[in-house]
Amino acid sequence: EIVMTQSPATLSVSPGERATLSCRASQSVSSNLAWYQQKPGQAPRLLIYGASTRATGIPARFSGSGSGTEFTLTISSLQSEDFAVYYCQQYNNWQGTFGQGTKLEIK
Amino acid sequence: EVQLVQSGAEVKKPGESLKISCKGSGYSFTSYWIGWVRQMPGKGLEWMGIIYPGDSDTRYSPSFQGQVTISADKSISTAYLQWSSLKASDTAMYYCARHLGAALDYWGQGTLVTVSS
């Protein structure tokens, strides 16, 4: 099973600043990597797929990069609605796994 | 509009069986894999398995193989997740979601399953 490790577990950032979240795979997943945002009491929302493609309706301040085993989600200028938990997820050989999540909190 | 609508919350006792559902609409239900995801209270997301409603091809995470059964009825555009004997540790929110390639692009609202004696 491919293990996804996210860092940091918690990230404190001020509104308007940039946030950088990391995700590492235990083996190469090529570009089969997605990012999700989850707010309390809500289902997750797809932000990025294919490592770098924004999903429909996702603001341009969200960007994804990386391939193989190292991936990054960047939020360029944090808005109040961006404070949430973020998960990465890989899908390879008919199996998917999520990272443990990064909680993005207001500094 | 693509929608996945899940069945309502359930409260069960240990040892009981349960089948929860996920009804798709607004797209060709038989043309996309549907996945199930578990979220235990206060915890992260866990990928459980997927089904292709077109032919009911099913794949499970090793962690969930033998613990649950995923099925689908394409005639009514509905996928299912079922347990034959629930445990307290099955208490969680369960989400269904549509697979777009490697990602999950549309999600149901979740079904809360509580198992308690």
JSON list of N, CA and C in Angstrom, two decimals, chain A residues 1 32-34 36 38 42-46 48-49 87 89-91 94-100, chain B residues 33 37 39 43-47 50 59-63 95 99-105 107-108:
[
{"chain": "A", "resi": 1, "resn": "GLU", "atom": "N", "xyz": [0.84, -1.19, 0.00]},
{"chain": "A", "resi": 1, "resn": "GLU", "atom": "CA", "xyz": [0.00, 0.00, 0.00]},
{"chain": "A", "resi": 1, "resn": "GLU", "atom": "C", "xyz": [0.88, 1.24, 0.00]},
{"chain": "A", "resi": 32, "resn": "ASN", "atom": "N", "xyz": [-0.80, 11.07, -10.41]},
{"chain": "A", "resi": 32, "resn": "ASN", "atom": "CA", "xyz": [-2.12, 10.62, -9.94]},
{"chain": "A", "resi": 32, "resn": "ASN", "atom": "C", "xyz": [-2.36, 11.08, -8.51]},
{"chain": "A", "resi": 33, "resn": "LEU", "atom": "N", "xyz": [-2.41, 12.41, -8.34]},
{"chain": "A", "resi": 33, "resn": "LEU", "atom": "CA", "xyz": [-2.48, 13.01, -7.01]},
{"chain": "A", "resi": 33, "resn": "LEU", "atom": "C", "xyz": [-3.55, 14.10, -7.01]},
{"chain": "A", "resi": 34, "resn": "ALA", "atom": "N", "xyz": [-4.39, 14.05, -5.99]},
{"chain": "A", "resi": 34, "resn": "ALA", "atom": "CA", "xyz": [-5.45, 15.05, -5.86]},
{"chain": "A", "resi": 34, "resn": "ALA", "atom": "C", "xyz": [-5.36, 15.70, -4.48]},
{"chain": "A", "resi": 36, "resn": "TYR", "atom": "N", "xyz": [-7.83, 17.88, -1.60]},
{"chain": "A", "resi": 36, "resn": "TYR", "atom": "CA", "xyz": [-9.19, 18.17, -1.17]},
{"chain": "A", "resi": 36, "resn": "TYR", "atom": "C", "xyz": [-9.16, 19.14, 0.01]},
{"chain": "A", "resi": 38, "resn": "GLN", "atom": "N", "xyz": [-11.61, 20.20, 3.32]},
{"chain": "A", "resi": 38, "resn": "GLN", "atom": "CA", "xyz": [-12.76, 19.81, 4.11]},
{"chain": "A", "resi": 38, "resn": "GLN", "atom": "C", "xyz": [-12.97, 20.78, 5.25]},
{"chain": "A", "resi": 42, "resn": "GLN", "atom": "N", "xyz": [-18.83, 19.25, 6.71]},
{"chain": "A", "resi": 42, "resn": "GLN", "atom": "CA", "xyz": [-19.04, 19.18, 5.27]},
{"chain": "A", "resi": 42, "resn": "GLN", "atom": "C", "xyz": [-18.29, 18.02, 4.65]},
{"chain": "A", "resi": 43, "resn": "ALA", "atom": "N", "xyz": [-18.76, 17.60, 3.49]},
{"chain": "A", "resi": 43, "resn": "ALA", "atom": "CA", "xyz": [-18.02, 16.62, 2.70]},
{"chain": "A", "resi": 43, "resn": "ALA", "atom": "C", "xyz": [-16.78, 17.28, 2.12]},
{"chain": "A", "resi": 44, "resn": "PRO", "atom": "N", "xyz": [-15.76, 16.50, 1.84]},
{"chain": "A", "resi": 44, "resn": "PRO", "atom": "CA", "xyz": [-14.58, 17.07, 1.18]},
{"chain": "A", "resi": 44, "resn": "PRO", "atom": "C", "xyz": [-14.94, 17.65, -0.19]},
{"chain": "A", "resi": 45, "resn": "ARG", "atom": "N", "xyz": [-14.12, 18.61, -0.64]},
{"chain": "A", "resi": 45, "resn": "ARG", "atom": "CA", "xyz": [-14.29, 19.23, -1.94]},
{"chain": "A", "resi": 45, "resn": "ARG", "atom": "C", "xyz": [-13.01, 19.08, -2.73]},
{"chain": "A", "resi": 46, "resn": "LEU", "atom": "N", "xyz": [-13.12, 18.63, -3.96]},
{"chain": "A", "resi": 46, "resn": "LEU", "atom": "CA", "xyz": [-11.94, 18.47, -4.81]},
{"chain": "A", "resi": 46, "resn": "LEU", "atom": "C", "xyz": [-11.41, 19.84, -5.21]},
{"chain": "A", "resi": 48, "resn": "ILE", "atom": "N", "xyz": [-7.75, 20.09, -6.60]},
{"chain": "A", "resi": 48, "resn": "ILE", "atom": "CA", "xyz": [-6.72, 19.85, -7.61]},
{"chain": "A", "resi": 48, "resn": "ILE", "atom": "C", "xyz": [-6.73, 18.38, -7.97]},
{"chain": "A", "resi": 49, "resn": "TYR", "atom": "N", "xyz": [-6.62, 18.08, -9.27]},
{"chain": "A", "resi": 49, "resn": "TYR", "atom": "CA", "xyz": [-6.42, 16.70, -9.70]},
{"chain": "A", "resi": 49, "resn": "TYR", "atom": "C", "xyz": [-5.29, 16.65, -10.72]},
{"chain": "A", "resi": 87, "resn": "TYR", "atom": "N", "xyz": [-6.43, 17.54, 2.46]},
{"chain": "A", "resi": 87, "resn": "TYR", "atom": "CA", "xyz": [-5.95, 16.17, 2.28]},
{"chain": "A", "resi": 87, "resn": "TYR", "atom": "C", "xyz": [-5.38, 15.98, 0.88]},
{"chain": "A", "resi": 89, "resn": "GLN", "atom": "N", "xyz": [-4.41, 12.84, -1.85]},
{"chain": "A", "resi": 89, "resn": "GLN", "atom": "CA", "xyz": [-4.87, 11.47, -2.12]},
{"chain": "A", "resi": 89, "resn": "GLN", "atom": "C", "xyz": [-4.23, 10.97, -3.41]},
{"chain": "A", "resi": 90, "resn": "GLN", "atom": "N", "xyz": [-3.75, 9.74, -3.37]},
{"chain": "A", "resi": 90, "resn": "GLN", "atom": "CA", "xyz": [-3.19, 9.14, -4.58]},
{"chain": "A", "resi": 90, "resn": "GLN", "atom": "C", "xyz": [-4.10, 7.99, -5.04]},
{"chain": "A", "resi": 91, "resn": "TYR", "atom": "N", "xyz": [-4.01, 7.65, -6.30]},
{"chain": "A", "resi": 91, "resn": "TYR", "atom": "CA", "xyz": [-4.75, 6.50, -6.83]},
{"chain": "A", "resi": 91, "resn": "TYR", "atom": "C", "xyz": [-3.86, 5.84, -7.86]},
{"chain": "A", "resi": 94, "resn": "TRP", "atom": "N", "xyz": [-5.47, 0.60, -8.96]},
{"chain": "A", "resi": 94, "resn": "TRP", "atom": "CA", "xyz": [-6.78, 0.28, -8.39]},
{"chain": "A", "resi": 94, "resn": "TRP", "atom": "C", "xyz": [-6.86, 0.49, -6.88]},
{"chain": "A", "resi": 95, "resn": "GLN", "atom": "N", "xyz": [-5.91, 1.20, -6.33]},
{"chain": "A", "resi": 95, "resn": "GLN", "atom": "CA", "xyz": [-5.92, 1.46, -4.90]},
{"chain": "A", "resi": 95, "resn": "GLN", "atom": "C", "xyz": [-5.70, 2.95, -4.65]},
{"chain": "A", "resi": 96, "resn": "GLY", "atom": "N", "xyz": [-6.45, 3.46, -3.69]},
{"chain": "A", "resi": 96, "resn": "GLY", "atom": "CA", "xyz": [-6.25, 4.85, -3.31]},
{"chain": "A", "resi": 96, "resn": "GLY", "atom": "C", "xyz": [-5.89, 4.95, -1.84]},
{"chain": "A", "resi": 97, "resn": "THR", "atom": "N", "xyz": [-5.16, 6.00, -1.51]},
{"chain": "A", "resi": 97, "resn": "THR", "atom": "CA", "xyz": [-4.89, 6.29, -0.10]},
{"chain": "A", "resi": 97, "resn": "THR", "atom": "C", "xyz": [-4.83, 7.80, 0.07]},
{"chain": "A", "resi": 98, "resn": "PHE", "atom": "N", "xyz": [-5.25, 8.24, 1.26]},
{"chain": "A", "resi": 98, "resn": "PHE", "atom": "CA", "xyz": [-5.21, 9.64, 1.62]},
{"chain": "A", "resi": 98, "resn": "PHE", "atom": "C", "xyz": [-4.05, 9.90, 2.58]},
{"chain": "A", "resi": 99, "resn": "GLY", "atom": "N", "xyz": [-3.58, 11.13, 2.56]},
{"chain": "A", "resi": 99, "resn": "GLY", "atom": "CA", "xyz": [-2.70, 11.58, 3.62]},
{"chain": "A", "resi": 99, "resn": "GLY", "atom": "C", "xyz": [-3.52, 11.83, 4.87]},
{"chain": "A", "resi": 100, "resn": "GLN", "atom": "N", "xyz": [-2.82, 12.10, 5.98]},
{"chain": "A", "resi": 100, "resn": "GLN", "atom": "CA", "xyz": [-3.51, 12.25, 7.26]},
{"chain": "A", "resi": 100, "resn": "GLN", "atom": "C", "xyz": [-4.10, 13.63, 7.45]},
{"chain": "B", "resi": 33, "resn": "TRP", "atom": "N", "xyz": [-16.55, 5.14, -12.13]},
{"chain": "B", "resi": 33, "resn": "TRP", "atom": "CA", "xyz": [-16.37, 4.41, -10.89]},
{"chain": "B", "resi": 33, "resn": "TRP", "atom": "C", "xyz": [-16.94, 5.25, -9.73]},
{"chain": "B", "resi": 37, "resn": "VAL", "atom": "N", "xyz": [-15.62, 6.23, 1.05]},
{"chain": "B", "resi": 37, "resn": "VAL", "atom": "CA", "xyz": [-14.59, 6.79, 1.93]},
{"chain": "B", "resi": 37, "resn": "VAL", "atom": "C", "xyz": [-15.12, 6.82, 3.36]},
{"chain": "B", "resi": 39, "resn": "GLN", "atom": "N", "xyz": [-14.70, 8.15, 7.35]},
{"chain": "B", "resi": 39, "resn": "GLN", "atom": "CA", "xyz": [-14.11, 9.15, 8.24]},
{"chain": "B", "resi": 39, "resn": "GLN", "atom": "C", "xyz": [-14.60, 8.89, 9.65]},
{"chain": "B", "resi": 43, "resn": "LYS", "atom": "N", "xyz": [-11.24, 12.12, 12.83]},
{"chain": "B", "resi": 43, "resn": "LYS", "atom": "CA", "xyz": [-10.10, 11.58, 12.12]},
{"chain": "B", "resi": 43, "resn": "LYS", "atom": "C", "xyz": [-10.11, 11.94, 10.65]},
{"chain": "B", "resi": 44, "resn": "GLY", "atom": "N", "xyz": [-9.12, 11.41, 9.92]},
{"chain": "B", "resi": 44, "resn": "GLY", "atom": "CA", "xyz": [-8.97, 11.71, 8.51]},
{"chain": "B", "resi": 44, "resn": "GLY", "atom": "C", "xyz": [-9.79, 10.79, 7.61]},
{"chain": "B", "resi": 45, "resn": "LEU", "atom": "N", "xyz": [-9.54, 10.95, 6.33]},
{"chain": "B", "resi": 45, "resn": "LEU", "atom": "CA", "xyz": [-10.26, 10.21, 5.31]},
{"chain": "B", "resi": 45, "resn": "LEU", "atom": "C", "xyz": [-9.56, 8.89, 4.98]},
{"chain": "B", "resi": 46, "resn": "GLU", "atom": "N", "xyz": [-10.34, 7.84, 4.77]},
{"chain": "B", "resi": 46, "resn": "GLU", "atom": "CA", "xyz": [-9.80, 6.53, 4.41]},
{"chain": "B", "resi": 46, "resn": "GLU", "atom": "C", "xyz": [-10.52, 6.01, 3.18]},
{"chain": "B", "resi": 47, "resn": "TRP", "atom": "N", "xyz": [-9.75, 5.65, 2.17]},
{"chain": "B", "resi": 47, "resn": "TRP", "atom": "CA", "xyz": [-10.29, 5.12, 0.91]},
{"chain": "B", "resi": 47, "resn": "TRP", "atom": "C", "xyz": [-10.63, 3.65, 1.12]},
{"chain": "B", "resi": 50, "resn": "ILE", "atom": "N", "xyz": [-13.88, 0.77, -4.51]},
{"chain": "B", "resi": 50, "resn": "ILE", "atom": "CA", "xyz": [-14.59, 1.37, -5.63]},
{"chain": "B", "resi": 50, "resn": "ILE", "atom": "C", "xyz": [-15.37, 0.31, -6.39]},
{"chain": "B", "resi": 59, "resn": "ARG", "atom": "N", "xyz": [-13.18, -3.15, -6.49]},
{"chain": "B", "resi": 59, "resn": "ARG", "atom": "CA", "xyz": [-11.83, -3.25, -5.90]},
{"chain": "B", "resi": 59, "resn": "ARG", "atom": "C", "xyz": [-11.90, -2.72, -4.47]},
{"chain": "B", "resi": 60, "resn": "TYR", "atom": "N", "xyz": [-11.18, -3.37, -3.58]},
{"chain": "B", "resi": 60, "resn": "TYR", "atom": "CA", "xyz": [-11.18, -2.99, -2.18]},
{"chain": "B", "resi": 60, "resn": "TYR", "atom": "C", "xyz": [-9.79, -2.60, -1.71]},
{"chain": "B", "resi": 61, "resn": "SER", "atom": "N", "xyz": [-9.74, -1.67, -0.78]},
{"chain": "B", "resi": 61, "resn": "SER", "atom": "CA", "xyz": [-8.51, -1.44, -0.04]},
{"chain": "B", "resi": 61, "resn": "SER", "atom": "C", "xyz": [-8.22, -2.69, 0.80]},
{"chain": "B", "resi": 62, "resn": "PRO", "atom": "N", "xyz": [-6.95, -3.07, 0.94]},
{"chain": "B", "resi": 62, "resn": "PRO", "atom": "CA", "xyz": [-6.64, -4.23, 1.79]},
{"chain": "B", "resi": 62, "resn": "PRO", "atom": "C", "xyz": [-7.19, -4.08, 3.21]},
{"chain": "B", "resi": 63, "resn": "SER", "atom": "N", "xyz": [-7.28, -2.85, 3.69]},
{"chain": "B", "resi": 63, "resn": "SER", "atom": "CA", "xyz": [-7.77, -2.60, 5.05]},
{"chain": "B", "resi": 63, "resn": "SER", "atom": "C", "xyz": [-9.25, -2.93, 5.20]},
{"chain": "B", "resi": 95, "resn": "TYR", "atom": "N", "xyz": [-18.78, 8.38, 3.13]},
{"chain": "B", "resi": 95, "resn": "TYR", "atom": "CA", "xyz": [-19.06, 9.16, 1.94]},
{"chain": "B", "resi": 95, "resn": "TYR", "atom": "C", "xyz": [-18.93, 8.30, 0.69]},
{"chain": "B", "resi": 99, "resn": "HIS", "atom": "N", "xyz": [-15.53, 8.85, -9.12]},
{"chain": "B", "resi": 99, "resn": "HIS", "atom": "CA", "xyz": [-14.13, 8.90, -9.55]},
{"chain": "B", "resi": 99, "resn": "HIS", "atom": "C", "xyz": [-14.03, 9.56, -10.91]},
{"chain": "B", "resi": 100, "resn": "LEU", "atom": "N", "xyz": [-13.20, 10.61, -10.97]},
{"chain": "B", "resi": 100, "resn": "LEU", "atom": "CA", "xyz": [-12.83, 11.22, -12.24]},
{"chain": "B", "resi": 100, "resn": "LEU", "atom": "C", "xyz": [-11.36, 10.89, -12.42]},
{"chain": "B", "resi": 101, "resn": "GLY", "atom": "N", "xyz": [-11.08, 9.84, -13.18]},
{"chain": "B", "resi": 101, "resn": "GLY", "atom": "CA", "xyz": [-9.69, 9.39, -13.27]},
{"chain": "B", "resi": 101, "resn": "GLY", "atom": "C", "xyz": [-9.22, 8.98, -11.89]},
{"chain": "B", "resi": 102, "resn": "ALA", "atom": "N", "xyz": [-8.17, 9.63, -11.40]},
{"chain": "B", "resi": 102, "resn": "ALA", "atom": "CA", "xyz": [-7.62, 9.27, -10.11]},
{"chain": "B", "resi": 102, "resn": "ALA", "atom": "C", "xyz": [-8.24, 10.05, -8.95]},
{"chain": "B", "resi": 103, "resn": "ALA", "atom": "N", "xyz": [-9.06, 11.03, -9.23]},
{"chain": "B", "resi": 103, "resn": "ALA", "atom": "CA", "xyz": [-9.61, 11.89, -8.19]},
{"chain": "B", "resi": 103, "resn": "ALA", "atom": "C", "xyz": [-11.09, 11.61, -7.95]},
{"chain": "B", "resi": 104, "resn": "LEU", "atom": "N", "xyz": [-11.62, 12.15, -6.87]},
{"chain": "B", "resi": 104, "resn": "LEU", "atom": "CA", "xyz": [-13.02, 12.03, -6.50]},
{"chain": "B", "resi": 104, "resn": "LEU", "atom": "C", "xyz": [-13.64, 13.40, -6.66]},
{"chain": "B", "resi": 105, "resn": "ASP", "atom": "N", "xyz": [-14.45, 13.58, -7.73]},
{"chain": "B", "resi": 105, "resn": "ASP", "atom": "CA", "xyz": [-14.85, 14.95, -8.07]},
{"chain": "B", "resi": 105, "resn": "ASP", "atom": "C", "xyz": [-16.19, 15.37, -7.50]},
{"chain": "B", "resi": 107, "resn": "TRP", "atom": "N", "xyz": [-19.07, 14.45, -4.45]},
{"chain": "B", "resi": 107, "resn": "TRP", "atom": "CA", "xyz": [-19.23, 13.69, -3.22]},
{"chain": "B", "resi": 107, "resn": "TRP", "atom": "C", "xyz": [-20.68, 13.72, -2.76]},
{"chain": "B", "resi": 108, "resn": "GLY", "atom": "N", "xyz": [-21.11, 12.61, -2.13]},
{"chain": "B", "resi": 108, "resn": "GLY", "atom": "CA", "xyz": [-22.38, 12.63, -1.44]},
{"chain": "B", "resi": 108, "resn": "GLY", "atom": "C", "xyz": [-22.27, 13.42, -0.14]}
]
